[in-house]
XYZ file of C-alpha atoms in Angstrom:
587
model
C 68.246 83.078 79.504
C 70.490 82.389 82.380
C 71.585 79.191 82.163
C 73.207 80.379 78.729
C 76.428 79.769 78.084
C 78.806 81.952 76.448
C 79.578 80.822 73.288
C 80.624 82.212 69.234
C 82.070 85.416 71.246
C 84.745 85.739 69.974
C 84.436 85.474 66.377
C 80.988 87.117 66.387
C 82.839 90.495 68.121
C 85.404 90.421 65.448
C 83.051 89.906 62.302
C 81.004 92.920 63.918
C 83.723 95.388 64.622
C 85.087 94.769 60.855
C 81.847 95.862 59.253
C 81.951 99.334 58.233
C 78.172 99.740 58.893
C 75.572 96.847 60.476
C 72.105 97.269 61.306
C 70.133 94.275 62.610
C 66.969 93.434 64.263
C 67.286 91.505 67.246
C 64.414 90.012 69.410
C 64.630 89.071 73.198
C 62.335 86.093 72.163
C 61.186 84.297 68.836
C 58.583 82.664 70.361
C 55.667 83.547 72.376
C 52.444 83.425 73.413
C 49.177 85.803 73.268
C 49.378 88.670 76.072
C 53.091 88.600 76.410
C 55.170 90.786 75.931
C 58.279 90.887 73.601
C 61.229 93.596 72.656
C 61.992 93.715 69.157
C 65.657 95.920 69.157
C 66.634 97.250 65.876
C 70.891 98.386 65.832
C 72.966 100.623 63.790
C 76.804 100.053 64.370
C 79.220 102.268 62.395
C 82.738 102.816 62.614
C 83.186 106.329 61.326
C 81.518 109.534 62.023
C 78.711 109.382 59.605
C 75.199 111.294 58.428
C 72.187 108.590 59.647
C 68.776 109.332 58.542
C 65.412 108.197 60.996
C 65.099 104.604 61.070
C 61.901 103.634 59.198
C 60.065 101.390 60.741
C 57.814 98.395 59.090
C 54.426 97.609 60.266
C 53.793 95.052 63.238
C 51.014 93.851 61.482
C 49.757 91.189 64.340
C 51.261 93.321 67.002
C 49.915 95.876 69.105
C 52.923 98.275 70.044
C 52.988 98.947 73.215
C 55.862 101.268 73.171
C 58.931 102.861 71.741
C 62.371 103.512 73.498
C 66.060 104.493 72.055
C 69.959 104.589 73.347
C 73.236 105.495 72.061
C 76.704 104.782 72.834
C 80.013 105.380 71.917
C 83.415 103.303 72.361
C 86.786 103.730 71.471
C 89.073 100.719 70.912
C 93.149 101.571 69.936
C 91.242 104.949 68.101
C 88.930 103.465 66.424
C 85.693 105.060 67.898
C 82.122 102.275 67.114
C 78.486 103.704 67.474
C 75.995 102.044 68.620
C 72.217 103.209 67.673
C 69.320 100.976 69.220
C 65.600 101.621 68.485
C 63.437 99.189 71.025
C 59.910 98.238 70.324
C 57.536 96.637 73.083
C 55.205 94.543 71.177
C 52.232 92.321 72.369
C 51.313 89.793 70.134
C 47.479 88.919 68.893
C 46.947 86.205 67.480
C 48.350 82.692 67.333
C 50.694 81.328 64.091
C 53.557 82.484 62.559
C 54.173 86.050 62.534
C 56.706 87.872 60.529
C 58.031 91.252 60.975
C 59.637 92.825 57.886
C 62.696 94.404 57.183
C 63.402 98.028 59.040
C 65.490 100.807 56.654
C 67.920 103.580 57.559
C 70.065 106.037 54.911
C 73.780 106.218 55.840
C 75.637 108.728 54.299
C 72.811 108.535 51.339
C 73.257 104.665 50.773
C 70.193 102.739 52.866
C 70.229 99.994 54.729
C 68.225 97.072 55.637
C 67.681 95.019 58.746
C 66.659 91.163 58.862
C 63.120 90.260 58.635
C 62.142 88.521 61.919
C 59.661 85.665 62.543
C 58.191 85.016 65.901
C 56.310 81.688 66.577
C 53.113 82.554 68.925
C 51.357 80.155 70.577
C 47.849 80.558 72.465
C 48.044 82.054 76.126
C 48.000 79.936 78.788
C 45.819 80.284 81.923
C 48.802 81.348 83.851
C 50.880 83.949 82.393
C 54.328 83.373 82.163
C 57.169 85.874 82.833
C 60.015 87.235 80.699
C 62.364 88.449 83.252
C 64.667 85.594 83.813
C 65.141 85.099 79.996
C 65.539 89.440 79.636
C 68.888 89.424 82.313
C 71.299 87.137 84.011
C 74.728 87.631 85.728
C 77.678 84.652 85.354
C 81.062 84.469 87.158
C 83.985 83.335 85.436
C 87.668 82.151 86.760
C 90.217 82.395 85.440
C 91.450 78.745 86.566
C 89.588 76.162 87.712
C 92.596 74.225 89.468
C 94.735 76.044 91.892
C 97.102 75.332 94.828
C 96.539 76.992 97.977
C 97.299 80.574 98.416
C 97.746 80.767 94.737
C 95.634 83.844 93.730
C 92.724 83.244 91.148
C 90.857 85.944 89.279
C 87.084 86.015 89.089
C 85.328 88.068 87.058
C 81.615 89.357 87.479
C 79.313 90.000 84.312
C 75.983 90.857 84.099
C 74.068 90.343 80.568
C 70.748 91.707 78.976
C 69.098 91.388 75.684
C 68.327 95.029 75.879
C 70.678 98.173 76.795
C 67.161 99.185 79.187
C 67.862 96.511 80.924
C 71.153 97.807 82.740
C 70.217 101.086 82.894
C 69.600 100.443 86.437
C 70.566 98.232 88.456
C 72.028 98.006 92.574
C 75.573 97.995 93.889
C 76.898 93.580 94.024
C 76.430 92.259 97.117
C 79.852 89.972 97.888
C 78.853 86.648 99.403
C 81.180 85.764 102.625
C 83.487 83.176 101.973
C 85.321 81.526 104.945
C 87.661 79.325 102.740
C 89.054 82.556 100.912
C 90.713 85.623 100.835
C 88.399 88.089 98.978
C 90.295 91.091 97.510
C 88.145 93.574 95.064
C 90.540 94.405 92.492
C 88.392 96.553 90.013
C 84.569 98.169 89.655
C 83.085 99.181 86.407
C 82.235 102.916 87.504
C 81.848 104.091 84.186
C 80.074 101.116 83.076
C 81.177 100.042 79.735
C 78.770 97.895 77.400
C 79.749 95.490 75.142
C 77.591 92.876 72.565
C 78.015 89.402 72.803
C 76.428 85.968 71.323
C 75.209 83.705 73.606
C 73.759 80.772 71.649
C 73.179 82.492 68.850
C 71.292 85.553 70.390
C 72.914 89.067 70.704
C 73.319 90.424 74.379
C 74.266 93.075 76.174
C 77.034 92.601 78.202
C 78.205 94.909 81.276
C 81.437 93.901 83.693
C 80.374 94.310 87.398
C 83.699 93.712 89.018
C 86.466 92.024 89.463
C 88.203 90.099 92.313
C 91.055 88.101 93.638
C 90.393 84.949 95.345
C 92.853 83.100 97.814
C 92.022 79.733 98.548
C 93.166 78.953 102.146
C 92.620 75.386 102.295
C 92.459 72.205 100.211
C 89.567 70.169 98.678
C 86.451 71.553 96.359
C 85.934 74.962 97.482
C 82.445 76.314 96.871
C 82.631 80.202 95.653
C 78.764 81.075 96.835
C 76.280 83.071 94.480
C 76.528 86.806 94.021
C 74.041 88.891 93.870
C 72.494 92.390 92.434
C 68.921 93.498 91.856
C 67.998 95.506 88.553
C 65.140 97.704 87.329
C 63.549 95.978 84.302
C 61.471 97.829 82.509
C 57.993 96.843 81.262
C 56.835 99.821 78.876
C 57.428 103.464 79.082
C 55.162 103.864 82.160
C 56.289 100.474 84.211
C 59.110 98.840 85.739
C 60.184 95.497 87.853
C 62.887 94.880 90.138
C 63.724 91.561 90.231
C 67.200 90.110 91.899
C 69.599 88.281 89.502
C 72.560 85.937 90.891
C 75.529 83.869 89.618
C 75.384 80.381 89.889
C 77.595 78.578 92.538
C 81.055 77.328 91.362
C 83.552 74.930 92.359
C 87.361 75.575 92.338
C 89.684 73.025 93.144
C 92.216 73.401 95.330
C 94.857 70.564 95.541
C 97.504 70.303 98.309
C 101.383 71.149 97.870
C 103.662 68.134 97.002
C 105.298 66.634 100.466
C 109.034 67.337 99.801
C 108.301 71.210 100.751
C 111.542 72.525 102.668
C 112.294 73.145 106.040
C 111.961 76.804 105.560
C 108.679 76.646 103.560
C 105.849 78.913 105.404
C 102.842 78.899 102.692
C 104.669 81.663 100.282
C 103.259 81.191 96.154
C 104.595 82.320 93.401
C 107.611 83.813 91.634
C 109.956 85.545 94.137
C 113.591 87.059 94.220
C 115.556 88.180 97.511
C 117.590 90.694 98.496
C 119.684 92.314 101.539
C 121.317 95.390 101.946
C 123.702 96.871 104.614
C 123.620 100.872 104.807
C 127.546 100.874 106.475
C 130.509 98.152 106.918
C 132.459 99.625 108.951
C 130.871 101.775 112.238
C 131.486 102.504 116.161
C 130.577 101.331 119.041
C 126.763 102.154 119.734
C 127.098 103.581 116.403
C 123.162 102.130 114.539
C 123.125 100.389 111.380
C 120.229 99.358 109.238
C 119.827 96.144 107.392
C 117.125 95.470 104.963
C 115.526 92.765 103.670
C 113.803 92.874 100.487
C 111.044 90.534 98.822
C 110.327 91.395 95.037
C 108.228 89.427 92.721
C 104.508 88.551 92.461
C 102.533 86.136 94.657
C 100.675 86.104 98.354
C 102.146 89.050 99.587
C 99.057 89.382 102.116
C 100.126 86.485 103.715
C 103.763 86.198 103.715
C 106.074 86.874 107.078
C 110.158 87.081 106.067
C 111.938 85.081 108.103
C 113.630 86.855 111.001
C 117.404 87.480 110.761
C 119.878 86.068 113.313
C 123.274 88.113 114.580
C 125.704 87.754 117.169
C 124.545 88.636 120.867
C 127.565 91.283 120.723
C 124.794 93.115 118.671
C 121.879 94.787 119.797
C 119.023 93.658 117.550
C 115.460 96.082 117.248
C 112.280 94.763 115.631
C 111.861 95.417 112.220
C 109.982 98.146 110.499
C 107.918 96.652 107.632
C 107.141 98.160 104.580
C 104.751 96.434 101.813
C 104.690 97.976 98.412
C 102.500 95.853 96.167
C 99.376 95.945 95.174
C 96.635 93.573 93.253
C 96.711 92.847 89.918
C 94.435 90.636 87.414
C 96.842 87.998 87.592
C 97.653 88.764 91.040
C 99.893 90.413 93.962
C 102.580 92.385 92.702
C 105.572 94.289 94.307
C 107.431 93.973 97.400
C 107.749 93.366 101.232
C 110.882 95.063 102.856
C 111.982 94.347 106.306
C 114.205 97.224 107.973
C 115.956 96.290 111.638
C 118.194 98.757 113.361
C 121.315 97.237 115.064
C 123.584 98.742 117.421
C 127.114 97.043 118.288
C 127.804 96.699 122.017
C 131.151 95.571 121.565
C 134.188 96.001 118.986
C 135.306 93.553 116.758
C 134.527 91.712 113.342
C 131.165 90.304 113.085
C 129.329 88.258 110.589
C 125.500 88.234 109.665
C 124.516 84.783 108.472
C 122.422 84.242 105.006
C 118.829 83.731 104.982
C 116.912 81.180 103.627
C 113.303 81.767 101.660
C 111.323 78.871 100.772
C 108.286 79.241 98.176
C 106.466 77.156 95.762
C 106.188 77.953 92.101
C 102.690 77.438 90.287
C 104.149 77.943 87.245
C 106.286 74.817 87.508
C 105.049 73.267 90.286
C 107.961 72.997 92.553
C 109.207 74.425 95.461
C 112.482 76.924 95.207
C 114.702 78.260 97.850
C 116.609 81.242 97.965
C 119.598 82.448 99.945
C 120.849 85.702 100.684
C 124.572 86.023 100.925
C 126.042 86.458 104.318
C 127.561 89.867 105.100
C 130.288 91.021 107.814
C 130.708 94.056 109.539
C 133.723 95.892 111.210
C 133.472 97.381 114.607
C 135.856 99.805 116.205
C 135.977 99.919 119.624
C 136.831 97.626 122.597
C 135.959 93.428 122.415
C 133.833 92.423 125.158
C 136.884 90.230 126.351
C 139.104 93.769 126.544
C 136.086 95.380 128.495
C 135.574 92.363 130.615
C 139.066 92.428 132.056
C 139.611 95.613 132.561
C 136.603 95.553 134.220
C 137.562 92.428 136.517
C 140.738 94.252 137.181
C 139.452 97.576 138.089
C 136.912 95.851 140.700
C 139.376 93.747 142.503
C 142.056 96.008 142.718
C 139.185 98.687 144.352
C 137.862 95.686 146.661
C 141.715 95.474 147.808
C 141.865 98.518 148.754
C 138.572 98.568 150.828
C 139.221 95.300 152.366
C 142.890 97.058 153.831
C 141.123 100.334 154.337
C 138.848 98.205 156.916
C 141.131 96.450 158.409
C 143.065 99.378 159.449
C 140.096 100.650 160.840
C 140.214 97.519 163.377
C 143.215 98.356 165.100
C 142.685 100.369 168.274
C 143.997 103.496 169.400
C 146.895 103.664 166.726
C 147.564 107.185 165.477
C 146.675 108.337 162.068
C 150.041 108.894 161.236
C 151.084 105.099 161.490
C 149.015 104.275 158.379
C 151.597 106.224 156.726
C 153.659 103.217 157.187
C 152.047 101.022 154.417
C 152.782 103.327 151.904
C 156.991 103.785 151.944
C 159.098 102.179 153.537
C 161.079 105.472 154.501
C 157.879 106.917 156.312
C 158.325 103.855 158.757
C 161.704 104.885 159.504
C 160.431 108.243 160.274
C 157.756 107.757 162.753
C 160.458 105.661 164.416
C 162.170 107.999 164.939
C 159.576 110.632 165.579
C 158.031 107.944 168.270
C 161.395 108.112 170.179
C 162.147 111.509 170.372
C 158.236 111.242 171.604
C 159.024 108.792 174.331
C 156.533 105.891 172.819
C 157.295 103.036 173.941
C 159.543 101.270 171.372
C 158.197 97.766 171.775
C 154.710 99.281 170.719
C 156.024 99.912 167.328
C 157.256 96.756 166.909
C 154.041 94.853 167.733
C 152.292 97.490 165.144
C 155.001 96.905 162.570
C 154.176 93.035 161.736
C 150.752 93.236 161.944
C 151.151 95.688 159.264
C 153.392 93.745 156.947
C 150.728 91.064 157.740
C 148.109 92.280 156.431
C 149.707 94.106 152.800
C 150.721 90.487 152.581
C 147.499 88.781 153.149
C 145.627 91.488 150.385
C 148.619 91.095 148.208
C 147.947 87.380 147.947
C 144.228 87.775 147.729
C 144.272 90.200 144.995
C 146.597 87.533 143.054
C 144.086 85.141 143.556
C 141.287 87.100 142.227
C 142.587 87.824 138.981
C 142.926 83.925 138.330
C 139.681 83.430 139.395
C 138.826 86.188 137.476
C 138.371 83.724 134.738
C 135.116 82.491 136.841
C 132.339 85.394 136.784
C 130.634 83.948 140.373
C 133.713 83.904 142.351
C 134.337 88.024 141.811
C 130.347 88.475 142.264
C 130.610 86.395 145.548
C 133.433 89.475 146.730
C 131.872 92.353 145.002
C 128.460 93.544 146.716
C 127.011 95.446 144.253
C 124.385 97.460 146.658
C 126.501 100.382 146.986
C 127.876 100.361 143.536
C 124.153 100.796 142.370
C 123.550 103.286 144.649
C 126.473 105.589 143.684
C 125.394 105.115 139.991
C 122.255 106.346 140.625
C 123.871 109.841 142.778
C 125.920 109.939 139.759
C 122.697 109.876 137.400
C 121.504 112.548 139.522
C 124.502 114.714 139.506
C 124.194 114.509 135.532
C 121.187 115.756 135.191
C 122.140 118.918 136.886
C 125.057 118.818 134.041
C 122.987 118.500 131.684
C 125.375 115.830 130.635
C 122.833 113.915 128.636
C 125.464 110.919 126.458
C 127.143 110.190 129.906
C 123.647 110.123 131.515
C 122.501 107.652 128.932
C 125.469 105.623 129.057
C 125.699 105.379 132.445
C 122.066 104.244 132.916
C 122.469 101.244 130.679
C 125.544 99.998 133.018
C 123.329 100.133 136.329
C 120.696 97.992 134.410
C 123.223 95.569 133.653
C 124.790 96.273 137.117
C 121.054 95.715 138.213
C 120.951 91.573 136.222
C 124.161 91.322 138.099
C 123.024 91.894 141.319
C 120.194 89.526 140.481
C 122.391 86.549 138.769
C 125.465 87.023 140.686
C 127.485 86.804 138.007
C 129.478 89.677 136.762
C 129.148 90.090 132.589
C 127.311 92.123 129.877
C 123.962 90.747 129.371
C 122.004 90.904 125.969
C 118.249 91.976 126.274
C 116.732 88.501 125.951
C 118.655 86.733 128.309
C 118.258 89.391 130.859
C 114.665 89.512 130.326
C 114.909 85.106 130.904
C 116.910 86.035 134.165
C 114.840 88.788 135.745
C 111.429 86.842 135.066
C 112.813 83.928 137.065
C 114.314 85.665 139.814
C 112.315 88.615 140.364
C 108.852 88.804 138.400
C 107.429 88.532 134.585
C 106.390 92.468 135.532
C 110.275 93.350 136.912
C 111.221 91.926 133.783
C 109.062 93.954 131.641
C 110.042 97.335 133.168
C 113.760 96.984 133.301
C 113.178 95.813 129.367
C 111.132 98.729 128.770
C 113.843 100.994 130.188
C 116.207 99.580 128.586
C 114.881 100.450 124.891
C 113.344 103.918 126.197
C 117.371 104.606 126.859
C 118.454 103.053 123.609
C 116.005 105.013 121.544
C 116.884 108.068 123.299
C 121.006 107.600 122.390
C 119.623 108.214 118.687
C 116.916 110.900 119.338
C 117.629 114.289 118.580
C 116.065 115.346 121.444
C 118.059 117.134 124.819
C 115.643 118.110 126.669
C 116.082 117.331 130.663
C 112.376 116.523 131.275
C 112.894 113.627 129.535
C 116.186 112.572 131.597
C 114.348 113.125 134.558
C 111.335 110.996 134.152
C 114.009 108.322 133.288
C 115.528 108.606 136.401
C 112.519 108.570 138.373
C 111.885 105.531 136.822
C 115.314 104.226 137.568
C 114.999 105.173 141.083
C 111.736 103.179 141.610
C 113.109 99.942 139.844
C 116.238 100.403 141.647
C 114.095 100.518 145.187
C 112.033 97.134 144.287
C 115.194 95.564 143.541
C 117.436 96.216 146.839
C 114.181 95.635 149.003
């Protein structure tokens, strides 16, 4: 019936696989009334491969026989192979009283055998008749705890039982209830349906294993797991059959919160973890890529856990991580591992160090929270620092805005011949266009008016230039001298240029610069900028969408310095795209 519990399993399984040879008689019912119907199963077990006569039958004497029906299966258990032979009688009882049903016989291997007599108990028919089918096949969940924590994975097994192997001979597909307050994860179906006899209150059932699944609670409290369902064909006689719809009864599982000194670093991971890092190089180049991985091995919530994200120095260029799970459900649950992989890329030389990382996760088994720590790892770069780069570069722009700044003021002067610009070069080239001006006839106080303002202004760019480099210290002063409109615009001739070279590294290279050139212009401040915080400063000075295109170019030219690819349609749809960001930006 379905309410039965399962009870005496054990033991009855083990006295029944010891026996060399059983044969039994086993009703669905002992009692009954007039006009019903009842199943009188009579089973041979043996453990060997044995000669088995025809089972002889008694008489039903106060039974009609309604019909006759037989199965047989084999198992093997650690090669020990158990038969199973079932003869099933439908009988209809006529009379009211007690009702025995003697012994059956059966000759194994010449030596007979002798089932149980039976006695039934039949009462007079009611008006309404009463049916069998709830008390013929049931189905029951089990879990395998009844107290968890949340995310802690519990295992919950399906099982449909049956007095009779008829029974289960056909039966629908289970139909998974929806369950809000879990994480439902099938785990294992019984495709080649496997049988088994158990003892439920004293009665012998068949018992089949629908499936099997992992539950993840995902909140506190009592959590109700909701029927399941299946229908089956139950058969009435040799001509008839009923489908009726059998469920499981609704269970409770309690799910109790975490204790409250959970770490800082604590995200909802449960179970039994171990972490790991690895670097693939040490020692690498400038722009040179190295991979780090993180590893999580173990067994717990792996459907649910995130690894916490690594930090480095913002001399490093950082990529999102590619993420590879490799575990898979098990009985007692999630097992395997989680690796994180990020690809970094050095801007600058130098020795760098990437910190530890902390993973926080509670332990059902002992009910306490453990944290684990990676160990930190440093890396040598070869190549210039970003303070080397950074002054060379400071240098290189002041002593070109020098020039241009004497170059224009030259220009000023009025009607003075080309050849008098000689003069700020050497000293001896003055003396010679002296000379050359008096053979000429010039006018000598000419030259002297020209001479001073000469010496004037080397002075006055001498003294300016000296004065840059000290404030070359402070980025805005050299931004507020530098206008970066035609330095941006020459980059992007150059870009041109290289893609009629076919120079694809310098291309690439050179592209990154006028996007940094490009947060310059912006920030007016002259430095390298890292990704993020030239995405901040774009997005506040320009537009969210600027910001997203010059990011987006930005890792379209950093993927392509590792590609394997040269091929120039690809440089040229890069440019184009340089060219239009470019345009926006000097509008």
């Amino acid at each position: 019936m379905k309410k039965k519990k399962l009870i005496f399993w054990l033991l009855f399984v083990g006295a029944w696989v010891s026996a060399q040879v059983s044969f039994t008689a086993v009703p669905d019912k002992s009692s009954a009334k007039i006009g019903e119907r009842i199943q009188l199963s009579f089973i041979l077990t043996t453990t060997n491969n044995v000669d088995i006569s025809q089972i002889t039958f008694p008489g039903f004497s106060g039974f009609q026989m309604l019909g006759r029906n037989s199965s047989e299966s084999i198992r093997e258990i650690n090669g020990k192979i158990t038969r199973h032979y079932m003869e099933t009688v439908v009988l209809m009882p006529q009379h009211h009283g007690r009702i025995t049903v003697q012994p059956a016989s059966v000759s194994v291997n010449g030596k007979r055998y002798y089932t149980n007599p039976v006695n039934f108990n039949i009462q007079k028919a009611d008006t309404k008749k009463q049916s069998s089918d709830e008390t013929m096949v049931f189905m029951d969940i089990s879990l395998a705890k009844d107290r968890v924590f949340p995310n802690q994975t519990v295992n919950a097994e399906v099982r449909l039982f049956a007095r009779t192997f008829d029974a289960l001979r056909r039966r629908s597909e289970i139909e998974v209830p929806g369950m809000s307050d879990f994480q439902v994860v099938q785990i294992s179906k019984n495709t080649e349906r496997d049988f088994e006899q158990v003892v439920i209150n004293r009665e012998v059932f068949i018992s089949e294993k629908i499936a099997e699944f992992q539950l993840t609670p995902k909140s506190t409290g009592d959590l109700v797991i909701p029927p399941f369902k299946l229908r089956v064909a139950v058969p009435l006689d040799f001509f008839e059959e009923k489908i009726i719809a059998v469920s499981t009864d609704t269970k409770i599982l309690k799910v109790i919160d975490f204790p409250d000194n959970a770490p800082r670093t604590f995200t909802g991971a449960v179970g039994d973890f171990k972490f790991n890092t690895n670097l693939d190089k040490k020692t690498l180049g400038v722009n040179e890529s190295l991979d780090f991985e993180i590893e999580l091995t173990g067994e717990g919530n792996f459907s649910s856990i995130n690894l916490p994200k690594i930090q480095v120095p913002k001399e490093i260029e950082l990529y999102p991580p590619k993420t590879r799970n490799a575990f898979q459900a098990t009985s007692s649950g999630e097992k395997g591992k989680i690796v994180n992989k990020y690809v970094m890329v050095p801007q600058y030389g130098g020795e760098f160090e990437i910190p530890s990382i902390e993973f926080s996760f509670f332990n059902p088994k002992t009910e306490n929270f453990q944290t684990i720590q990676s160990k930190s790892a440093k890396i040598l770069v070869l190549g210039d620092t970003r303070a080397d780069i950074t002054a060379n570069e400071i240098e290189a722009k002041s002593d070109s805005t020098a020039k241009n700044s004497i170059q224009k003021t030259i220009d000023l002067i009025p009607d003075i011949p080309k050849e008098i610009t000689s003069i700020f070069k050497k000293e001896e080239a003055v003396k010679e266009k002296l000379a050359e001006s008096n053979e000429k006839g010039t006018p000598w106080w000419y030259l002297l008016a020209i001479i001073p303002l000469a010496v004037l202004s080397y002075w006055f760019f001498s003294q300016r230039k000296k004065s840059q480099k000290v404030l070359g210290r402070d980025p805005n002063h050299i931004t507020q001298v530098f206008d970066y409109k035609p330095i941006i615009r020459h980059d992007l001739t150059e870009l041109k240029n290289m893609i009629q070279l076919n120079n694809r590294d310098e291309f690439l290279n050179r592209s990154q610069k006028l996007l940094n050139n490009a947060v310059v212009f912006v920030n007016k401040e002259q430095r390298h900028y890292e990704v993020i915080e030239a995405r901040k400063i774009l997005s506040v000075k320009k537009s969210d969408g600027f910001a997203d295109r010059w990011e987006r170019l930005y890792n379209r030219i950093q993927l392509q310095k590792y590609a394997n690819t040269n091929e120039e349609t690809e440089l040229t749809d890069l440019y184009q795209s340089l060219q239009q960001l470019i345009k926006e930006l000097l509008k």
